[in-house]
PDB file of C-alpha atoms in Angstrom:
ATOM      1  CA  UNK A   1       0.233   0.101  -0.463  1.00 53.00           C
ATOM      2  CA  UNK A   2       2.707   2.190   0.860  1.00 52.00           C
ATOM      3  CA  UNK A   3       4.540   1.762  -2.416  1.00 61.00           C
ATOM      4  CA  UNK A   4       1.959   1.906  -3.944  1.00 62.00           C
ATOM      5  CA  UNK A   5       2.229   5.880  -2.206  1.00 57.00           C
ATOM      6  CA  UNK A   6       5.501   5.931  -3.047  1.00 59.00           C
ATOM      7  CA  UNK A   7       5.120   5.198  -6.602  1.00 64.00           C
ATOM      8  CA  UNK A   8       2.001   7.786  -6.485  1.00 65.00           C
ATOM      9  CA  UNK A   9       4.450  10.328  -5.598  1.00 62.00           C
ATOM     10  CA  UNK A  10       7.523  10.052  -8.095  1.00 64.00           C
ATOM     11  CA  UNK A  11       5.040  11.229 -10.735  1.00 66.00           C
ATOM     12  CA  UNK A  12       3.960  13.995  -9.037  1.00 65.00           C
ATOM     13  CA  UNK A  13       6.913  14.207  -8.784  1.00 64.00           C
ATOM     14  CA  UNK A  14       7.466  13.890 -12.626  1.00 66.00           C
ATOM     15  CA  UNK A  15       4.284  16.325 -12.876  1.00 68.00           C
ATOM     16  CA  UNK A  16       6.459  18.511 -11.297  1.00 66.00           C
ATOM     17  CA  UNK A  17       8.523  18.526 -13.796  1.00 62.00           C
ATOM     18  CA  UNK A  18       7.287  18.433 -16.623  1.00 64.00           C
ATOM     19  CA  UNK A  19       5.239  21.506 -15.900  1.00 61.00           C
ATOM     20  CA  UNK A  20       9.124  23.685 -14.773  1.00 61.00           C
ATOM     21  CA  UNK A  21      10.682  25.305 -17.718  1.00 58.00           C
ATOM     22  CA  UNK A  22      12.424  23.214 -19.506  1.00 63.00           C
ATOM     23  CA  UNK A  23      15.578  25.527 -20.337  1.00 61.00           C
ATOM     24  CA  UNK A  24      15.681  26.536 -16.817  1.00 62.00           C
ATOM     25  CA  UNK A  25      15.258  22.980 -15.093  1.00 62.00           C
ATOM     26  CA  UNK A  26      16.592  21.394 -17.305  1.00 72.00           C
ATOM     27  CA  UNK A  27      16.692  17.281 -17.558  1.00 72.00           C
ATOM     28  CA  UNK A  28      20.275  17.314 -15.625  1.00 75.00           C
ATOM     29  CA  UNK A  29      18.586  19.014 -12.950  1.00 70.00           C
ATOM     30  CA  UNK A  30      15.706  17.411 -12.956  1.00 67.00           C
ATOM     31  CA  UNK A  31      17.629  14.038 -13.007  1.00 72.00           C
ATOM     32  CA  UNK A  32      19.301  14.557  -9.928  1.00 73.00           C
ATOM     33  CA  UNK A  33      16.482  16.744  -7.820  1.00 70.00           C
ATOM     34  CA  UNK A  34      14.825  13.618  -8.305  1.00 70.00           C
ATOM     35  CA  UNK A  35      18.143  10.801  -8.422  1.00 73.00           C
ATOM     36  CA  UNK A  36      18.363  12.637  -4.285  1.00 72.00           C
ATOM     37  CA  UNK A  37      15.048  12.281  -3.646  1.00 70.00           C
ATOM     38  CA  UNK A  38      14.654   9.034  -4.468  1.00 71.00           C
ATOM     39  CA  UNK A  39      17.826   8.652  -2.597  1.00 70.00           C
ATOM     40  CA  UNK A  40      17.269   9.967   0.542  1.00 70.00           C
ATOM     41  CA  UNK A  41      13.793   8.196   0.547  1.00 72.00           C
ATOM     42  CA  UNK A  42      15.665   4.400  -0.452  1.00 72.00           C
ATOM     43  CA  UNK A  43      18.072   5.142   2.514  1.00 74.00           C
ATOM     44  CA  UNK A  44      15.740   6.567   5.283  1.00 76.00           C
ATOM     45  CA  UNK A  45      13.302   3.509   4.668  1.00 76.00           C
ATOM     46  CA  UNK A  46      16.517   0.765   4.371  1.00 75.00           C
ATOM     47  CA  UNK A  47      17.806   1.806   8.007  1.00 78.00           C
ATOM     48  CA  UNK A  48      14.076   1.907   9.936  1.00 72.00           C
ATOM     49  CA  UNK A  49      13.328  -1.222   7.736  1.00 73.00           C
ATOM     50  CA  UNK A  50      16.603  -2.422  10.238  1.00 75.00           C
ATOM     51  CA  UNK A  51      15.987  -1.287  12.956  1.00 71.00           C
ATOM     52  CA  UNK A  52      12.340  -2.545  12.877  1.00 65.00           C
ATOM     53  CA  UNK A  53      12.378  -5.580  12.182  1.00 70.00           C
ATOM     54  CA  UNK A  54      12.241  -7.242  14.607  1.00 62.00           C
ATOM     55  CA  UNK A  55       9.570  -4.757  15.996  1.00 65.00           C
ATOM     56  CA  UNK A  56       6.308  -3.754  15.471  1.00 61.00           C
ATOM     57  CA  UNK A  57       5.603  -3.844  11.767  1.00 57.00           C
ATOM     58  CA  UNK A  58       3.270  -1.775  11.442  1.00 61.00           C
ATOM     59  CA  UNK A  59       5.789   1.442  12.680  1.00 60.00           C
ATOM     60  CA  UNK A  60       7.715   0.484   9.772  1.00 56.00           C
ATOM     61  CA  UNK A  61       4.030   1.649   7.612  1.00 63.00           C
ATOM     62  CA  UNK A  62       3.505   4.977  10.076  1.00 67.00           C
ATOM     63  CA  UNK A  63       6.781   5.542   9.041  1.00 62.00           C
ATOM     64  CA  UNK A  64       6.313   5.445   5.144  1.00 63.00           C
ATOM     65  CA  UNK A  65       3.588   7.026   5.418  1.00 66.00           C
ATOM     66  CA  UNK A  66       4.596  10.417   6.909  1.00 69.00           C
ATOM     67  CA  UNK A  67       7.708  10.088   4.325  1.00 65.00           C
ATOM     68  CA  UNK A  68       5.671  10.018   1.563  1.00 61.00           C
ATOM     69  CA  UNK A  69       3.663  13.346   2.816  1.00 67.00           C
ATOM     70  CA  UNK A  70       7.051  14.947   4.044  1.00 66.00           C
ATOM     71  CA  UNK A  71       7.991  14.456  -0.224  1.00 64.00           C
ATOM     72  CA  UNK A  72       5.674  17.148  -0.802  1.00 61.00           C
ATOM     73  CA  UNK A  73       6.916  19.908   1.678  1.00 65.00           C
ATOM     74  CA  UNK A  74      10.772  19.351   0.578  1.00 61.00           C
ATOM     75  CA  UNK A  75       9.961  20.160  -3.091  1.00 64.00           C
ATOM     76  CA  UNK A  76       8.133  23.012  -2.484  1.00 63.00           C
ATOM     77  CA  UNK A  77      11.396  24.001   0.073  1.00 60.00           C
ATOM     78  CA  UNK A  78      13.793  23.399  -3.033  1.00 61.00           C
ATOM     79  CA  UNK A  79      11.833  25.356  -5.455  1.00 60.00           C
ATOM     80  CA  UNK A  80      11.500  28.237  -3.487  1.00 64.00           C
ATOM     81  CA  UNK A  81      14.643  27.861  -2.159  1.00 64.00           C
ATOM     82  CA  UNK A  82      15.913  27.442  -5.833  1.00 60.00           C
ATOM     83  CA  UNK A  83      14.678  30.043  -7.718  1.00 60.00           C
ATOM     84  CA  UNK A  84      15.458  32.584  -4.493  1.00 64.00           C
ATOM     85  CA  UNK A  85      18.934  31.823  -4.768  1.00 62.00           C
ATOM     86  CA  UNK A  86      19.232  32.023  -8.579  1.00 62.00           C
ATOM     87  CA  UNK A  87      16.380  35.258  -9.039  1.00 62.00           C
ATOM     88  CA  UNK A  88      18.964  36.414 -11.460  1.00 59.00           C
ATOM     89  CA  UNK A  89      19.081  33.640 -13.751  1.00 58.00           C
ATOM     90  CA  UNK A  90      15.530  33.324 -13.688  1.00 57.00           C
ATOM     91  CA  UNK A  91      15.030  37.258 -14.345  1.00 62.00           C
ATOM     92  CA  UNK A  92      17.713  37.326 -16.687  1.00 62.00           C
ATOM     93  CA  UNK A  93      15.687  34.409 -18.660  1.00 63.00           C
ATOM     94  CA  UNK A  94      12.581  36.368 -18.700  1.00 63.00           C
ATOM     95  CA  UNK A  95      14.162  38.417 -20.153  1.00 63.00           C
ATOM     96  CA  UNK A  96      14.989  36.493 -23.029  1.00 64.00           C
ATOM     97  CA  UNK A  97      12.286  34.485 -23.470  1.00 69.00           C
ATOM     98  CA  UNK A  98      10.458  37.272 -24.450  1.00 66.00           C
ATOM     99  CA  UNK A  99      13.059  38.679 -27.088  1.00 63.00           C
ATOM    100  CA  UNK A 100      12.641  35.103 -28.249  1.00 69.00           C
ATOM    101  CA  UNK A 101       8.976  35.988 -29.258  1.00 69.00           C
ATOM    102  CA  UNK A 102       9.474  39.423 -30.367  1.00 64.00           C
ATOM    103  CA  UNK A 103      11.749  37.714 -32.426  1.00 66.00           C
ATOM    104  CA  UNK A 104       9.816  35.724 -33.442  1.00 71.00           C
ATOM    105  CA  UNK A 105       6.300  37.796 -33.640  1.00 68.00           C
ATOM    106  CA  UNK A 106       9.185  40.154 -36.297  1.00 61.00           C
ATOM    107  CA  UNK A 107      10.351  37.387 -38.224  1.00 66.00           C
ATOM    108  CA  UNK A 108       6.213  36.664 -39.265  1.00 67.00           C
ATOM    109  CA  UNK A 109       5.245  40.534 -39.990  1.00 63.00           C
ATOM    110  CA  UNK A 110       8.779  40.279 -42.131  1.00 58.00           C
ATOM    111  CA  UNK A 111       8.123  37.235 -44.072  1.00 65.00           C
ATOM    112  CA  UNK A 112       4.316  38.666 -44.967  1.00 65.00           C
ATOM    113  CA  UNK A 113       5.907  41.498 -46.159  1.00 62.00           C
ATOM    114  CA  UNK A 114       8.425  40.322 -48.119  1.00 58.00           C
ATOM    115  CA  UNK A 115      10.945  42.438 -46.144  1.00 59.00           C
ATOM    116  CA  UNK A 116      14.368  41.671 -46.772  1.00 59.00           C
ATOM    117  CA  UNK A 117      16.649  41.593 -43.818  1.00 55.00           C
ATOM    118  CA  UNK A 118      20.543  43.078 -42.919  1.00 57.00           C
ATOM    119  CA  UNK A 119      22.807  40.734 -41.706  1.00 56.00           C
ATOM    120  CA  UNK A 120      23.173  43.112 -38.451  1.00 53.00           C
ATOM    121  CA  UNK A 121      19.657  42.210 -37.944  1.00 50.00           C
ATOM    122  CA  UNK A 122      20.022  38.229 -38.531  1.00 51.00           C
ATOM    123  CA  UNK A 123      22.253  38.777 -35.289  1.00 58.00           C
ATOM    124  CA  UNK A 124      20.677  40.248 -32.803  1.00 59.00           C
ATOM    125  CA  UNK A 125      19.380  35.887 -33.043  1.00 63.00           C
ATOM    126  CA  UNK A 126      22.421  34.662 -32.661  1.00 68.00           C
ATOM    127  CA  UNK A 127      23.418  37.105 -29.849  1.00 64.00           C
ATOM    128  CA  UNK A 128      19.481  36.344 -27.945  1.00 66.00           C
ATOM    129  CA  UNK A 129      21.159  32.272 -28.385  1.00 72.00           C
ATOM    130  CA  UNK A 130      24.103  32.660 -27.354  1.00 71.00           C
ATOM    131  CA  UNK A 131      22.375  34.103 -23.894  1.00 66.00           C
ATOM    132  CA  UNK A 132      20.749  31.644 -23.903  1.00 70.00           C
ATOM    133  CA  UNK A 133      23.055  29.287 -23.910  1.00 75.00           C
ATOM    134  CA  UNK A 134      25.014  31.109 -20.961  1.00 72.00           C
ATOM    135  CA  UNK A 135      21.784  31.718 -18.842  1.00 69.00           C
ATOM    136  CA  UNK A 136      21.756  27.757 -18.800  1.00 72.00           C
ATOM    137  CA  UNK A 137      25.626  27.437 -18.370  1.00 76.00           C
ATOM    138  CA  UNK A 138      24.906  29.344 -15.424  1.00 72.00           C
ATOM    139  CA  UNK A 139      22.558  27.812 -13.902  1.00 72.00           C
ATOM    140  CA  UNK A 140      23.912  25.082 -13.744  1.00 73.00           C
ATOM    141  CA  UNK A 141      27.357  25.935 -11.857  1.00 70.00           C
ATOM    142  CA  UNK A 142      24.746  27.310  -8.815  1.00 71.00           C
ATOM    143  CA  UNK A 143      24.333  24.024  -8.190  1.00 73.00           C
ATOM    144  CA  UNK A 144      27.254  22.900  -8.859  1.00 74.00           C
ATOM    145  CA  UNK A 145      28.697  25.631  -6.700  1.00 72.00           C
ATOM    146  CA  UNK A 146      26.462  25.209  -4.359  1.00 70.00           C
ATOM    147  CA  UNK A 147      26.569  21.884  -4.039  1.00 72.00           C
ATOM    148  CA  UNK A 148      30.692  22.401  -3.270  1.00 73.00           C
ATOM    149  CA  UNK A 149      29.954  25.033  -0.831  1.00 76.00           C
ATOM    150  CA  UNK A 150      27.738  23.275   1.180  1.00 78.00           C
ATOM    151  CA  UNK A 151      30.145  20.157   1.369  1.00 78.00           C
ATOM    152  CA  UNK A 152      32.890  22.194   2.603  1.00 83.00           C
ATOM    153  CA  UNK A 153      30.757  23.622   5.086  1.00 82.00           C
ATOM    154  CA  UNK A 154      30.050  20.855   6.454  1.00 82.00           C
ATOM    155  CA  UNK A 155      33.265  19.381   6.099  1.00 84.00           C
ATOM    156  CA  UNK A 156      34.935  22.203   8.120  1.00 86.00           C
ATOM    157  CA  UNK A 157      32.113  21.185  11.246  1.00 87.00           C
ATOM    158  CA  UNK A 158      32.902  18.373  11.044  1.00 86.00           C
ATOM    159  CA  UNK A 159      36.834  18.658  11.635  1.00 84.00           C
ATOM    160  CA  UNK A 160      36.370  21.077  13.911  1.00 86.00           C
ATOM    161  CA  UNK A 161      34.322  19.023  15.810  1.00 85.00           C
ATOM    162  CA  UNK A 162      36.576  16.041  15.536  1.00 85.00           C
ATOM    163  CA  UNK A 163      39.248  17.984  17.950  1.00 86.00           C
ATOM    164  CA  UNK A 164      41.178  14.882  19.888  1.00 84.00           C
ATOM    165  CA  UNK A 165      38.994  12.189  18.858  1.00 85.00           C
ATOM    166  CA  UNK A 166      40.431   8.475  17.591  1.00 89.00           C
ATOM    167  CA  UNK A 167      40.649   7.579  14.144  1.00 87.00           C
ATOM    168  CA  UNK A 168      37.576   5.490  14.708  1.00 90.00           C
ATOM    169  CA  UNK A 169      35.757   7.644  16.022  1.00 88.00           C
ATOM    170  CA  UNK A 170      36.088  10.180  13.228  1.00 88.00           C
ATOM    171  CA  UNK A 171      35.286   7.709  11.414  1.00 88.00           C
ATOM    172  CA  UNK A 172      32.113   6.806  13.110  1.00 87.00           C
ATOM    173  CA  UNK A 173      31.481  10.422  13.644  1.00 86.00           C
ATOM    174  CA  UNK A 174      31.873  10.668   9.324  1.00 86.00           C
ATOM    175  CA  UNK A 175      30.147   7.864   8.584  1.00 86.00           C
ATOM    176  CA  UNK A 176      26.890   9.263  10.879  1.00 85.00           C
ATOM    177  CA  UNK A 177      26.710  12.959   9.811  1.00 84.00           C
ATOM    178  CA  UNK A 178      26.637  11.774   5.723  1.00 81.00           C
ATOM    179  CA  UNK A 179      23.153  11.364   6.166  1.00 78.00           C
ATOM    180  CA  UNK A 180      21.735  14.142   7.583  1.00 80.00           C
ATOM    181  CA  UNK A 181      20.636  17.255   6.315  1.00 80.00           C
ATOM    182  CA  UNK A 182      22.283  20.265   6.019  1.00 75.00           C
ATOM    183  CA  UNK A 183      19.175  23.183   7.201  1.00 77.00           C
ATOM    184  CA  UNK A 184      21.697  25.891   8.125  1.00 82.00           C
ATOM    185  CA  UNK A 185      24.996  26.088   9.679  1.00 81.00           C
ATOM    186  CA  UNK A 186      23.847  26.273  13.575  1.00 87.00           C
ATOM    187  CA  UNK A 187      21.799  23.817  12.923  1.00 88.00           C
ATOM    188  CA  UNK A 188      24.264  21.233  11.000  1.00 85.00           C
ATOM    189  CA  UNK A 189      26.846  22.382  13.775  1.00 87.00           C
ATOM    190  CA  UNK A 190      24.793  21.054  16.423  1.00 90.00           C
ATOM    191  CA  UNK A 191      23.519  18.394  15.236  1.00 88.00           C
ATOM    192  CA  UNK A 192      27.440  16.962  14.499  1.00 88.00           C
ATOM    193  CA  UNK A 193      28.575  18.351  18.075  1.00 89.00           C
ATOM    194  CA  UNK A 194      25.817  16.160  19.686  1.00 91.00           C
ATOM    195  CA  UNK A 195      26.750  12.511  17.331  1.00 90.00           C
ATOM    196  CA  UNK A 196      30.772  14.167  18.588  1.00 88.00           C
ATOM    197  CA  UNK A 197      29.574  13.445  22.393  1.00 90.00           C
ATOM    198  CA  UNK A 198      27.891  11.071  21.927  1.00 90.00           C
ATOM    199  CA  UNK A 199      29.947   8.964  20.842  1.00 89.00           C
ATOM    200  CA  UNK A 200      32.989   9.767  22.535  1.00 87.00           C
ATOM    201  CA  UNK A 201      30.692   8.937  25.414  1.00 88.00           C
ATOM    202  CA  UNK A 202      30.040   5.952  24.627  1.00 85.00           C
ATOM    203  CA  UNK A 203      33.697   5.575  23.888  1.00 81.00           C
ATOM    204  CA  UNK A 204      35.030   5.966  27.409  1.00 77.00           C
ATOM    205  CA  UNK A 205      32.767   3.469  28.283  1.00 73.00           C
ATOM    206  CA  UNK A 206      33.676   0.947  26.278  1.00 63.00           C
ATOM    207  CA  UNK A 207      37.066   1.553  27.258  1.00 59.00           C
ATOM    208  CA  UNK A 208      36.622   1.652  31.013  1.00 57.00           C
ATOM    209  CA  UNK A 209      34.971  -1.580  30.328  1.00 60.00           C
ATOM    210  CA  UNK A 210      38.539  -2.910  28.776  1.00 57.00           C
ATOM    211  CA  UNK A 211      40.564  -0.895  31.369  1.00 51.00           C
ATOM    212  CA  UNK A 212      39.733  -2.846  33.893  1.00 54.00           C
ATOM    213  CA  UNK A 213      40.829  -5.642  32.068  1.00 57.00           C
ATOM    214  CA  UNK A 214      44.117  -4.570  31.542  1.00 54.00           C
ATOM    215  CA  UNK A 215      47.863  -4.840  33.690  1.00 48.00           C
ATOM    216  CA  UNK A 216      48.050  -1.985  36.173  1.00 54.00           C
ATOM    217  CA  UNK A 217      51.548  -1.833  35.219  1.00 48.00           C
ATOM    218  CA  UNK A 218      51.381  -1.282  30.955  1.00 50.00           C
ATOM    219  CA  UNK A 219      52.531   1.624  30.634  1.00 51.00           C
ATOM    220  CA  UNK A 220      50.206   4.620  29.479  1.00 48.00           C
ATOM    221  CA  UNK A 221      50.376   6.282  26.170  1.00 46.00           C
ATOM    222  CA  UNK A 222      48.418  10.008  25.610  1.00 47.00           C
ATOM    223  CA  UNK A 223      46.317  10.513  23.351  1.00 44.00           C
ATOM    224  CA  UNK A 224      47.774  13.027  20.502  1.00 48.00           C
ATOM    225  CA  UNK A 225      44.829  16.146  20.396  1.00 47.00           C
ATOM    226  CA  UNK A 226      44.557  15.548  15.830  1.00 49.00           C
ATOM    227  CA  UNK A 227      42.974  17.419  13.934  1.00 50.00           C
ATOM    228  CA  UNK A 228      42.015  16.317  10.214  1.00 52.00           C
ATOM    229  CA  UNK A 229      41.910  18.468   7.513  1.00 54.00           C
ATOM    230  CA  UNK A 230      39.634  20.012   5.788  1.00 56.00           C
ATOM    231  CA  UNK A 231      40.581  18.558   2.146  1.00 61.00           C
ATOM    232  CA  UNK A 232      40.747  15.160   4.245  1.00 57.00           C
ATOM    233  CA  UNK A 233      37.033  15.267   5.202  1.00 57.00           C
ATOM    234  CA  UNK A 234      36.105  15.749   1.337  1.00 57.00           C
ATOM    235  CA  UNK A 235      37.588  12.779   0.055  1.00 57.00           C
ATOM    236  CA  UNK A 236      34.819  11.251   2.498  1.00 53.00           C
ATOM    237  CA  UNK A 237      31.498  12.920   1.489  1.00 54.00           C
ATOM    238  CA  UNK A 238      31.805  12.940  -1.786  1.00 55.00           C
TER     239      UNK A 238
END
């Protein structure tokens, strides 16, 4: 039943894409958005299924239903956020579309009255095509830049939060934070710090058990206060 709802949601997402301007929301942009949603849904469902595998199956049904409802909200947020951040591009593109419409009407009038145009007049159409191409490139570049900028911010926050942590703790932190949403810088930083504290607490509990079993004469090795560079974290986040 819930799988049917998920399929219906995919169809709804496809209809939204079809209603968008294909010049701004190109097939590549649509594919990235669709892949992002499907990946997020699949990962969340898989994680929840494992947690509830031996528990009450009804909880999984509720989770899937809630997840389907959240997709619409997330889609609305993504589109509004995208339009807001690319306001200049959208405005320029609207001007291009208007110019194209005027040019088409002008060409029809020229043909109807058999008017001869100079090469300079014809060049205007080429300039509009170039401007449209540049708008598309700029849109794609903005999307890529946003993703890269987000990865750098993620890496910097994770690097700062893991000062003094062991290699194992750092790996646990990276793996856990990979699936976190990057709503705002402050919220993500709070989440990372909370997760790091939890990992350290659990590690300390395990270490205390091990220490109680060791010989008291074993020499204690000081822990290195390490901080991995941001560039190293970026490799994990890709």
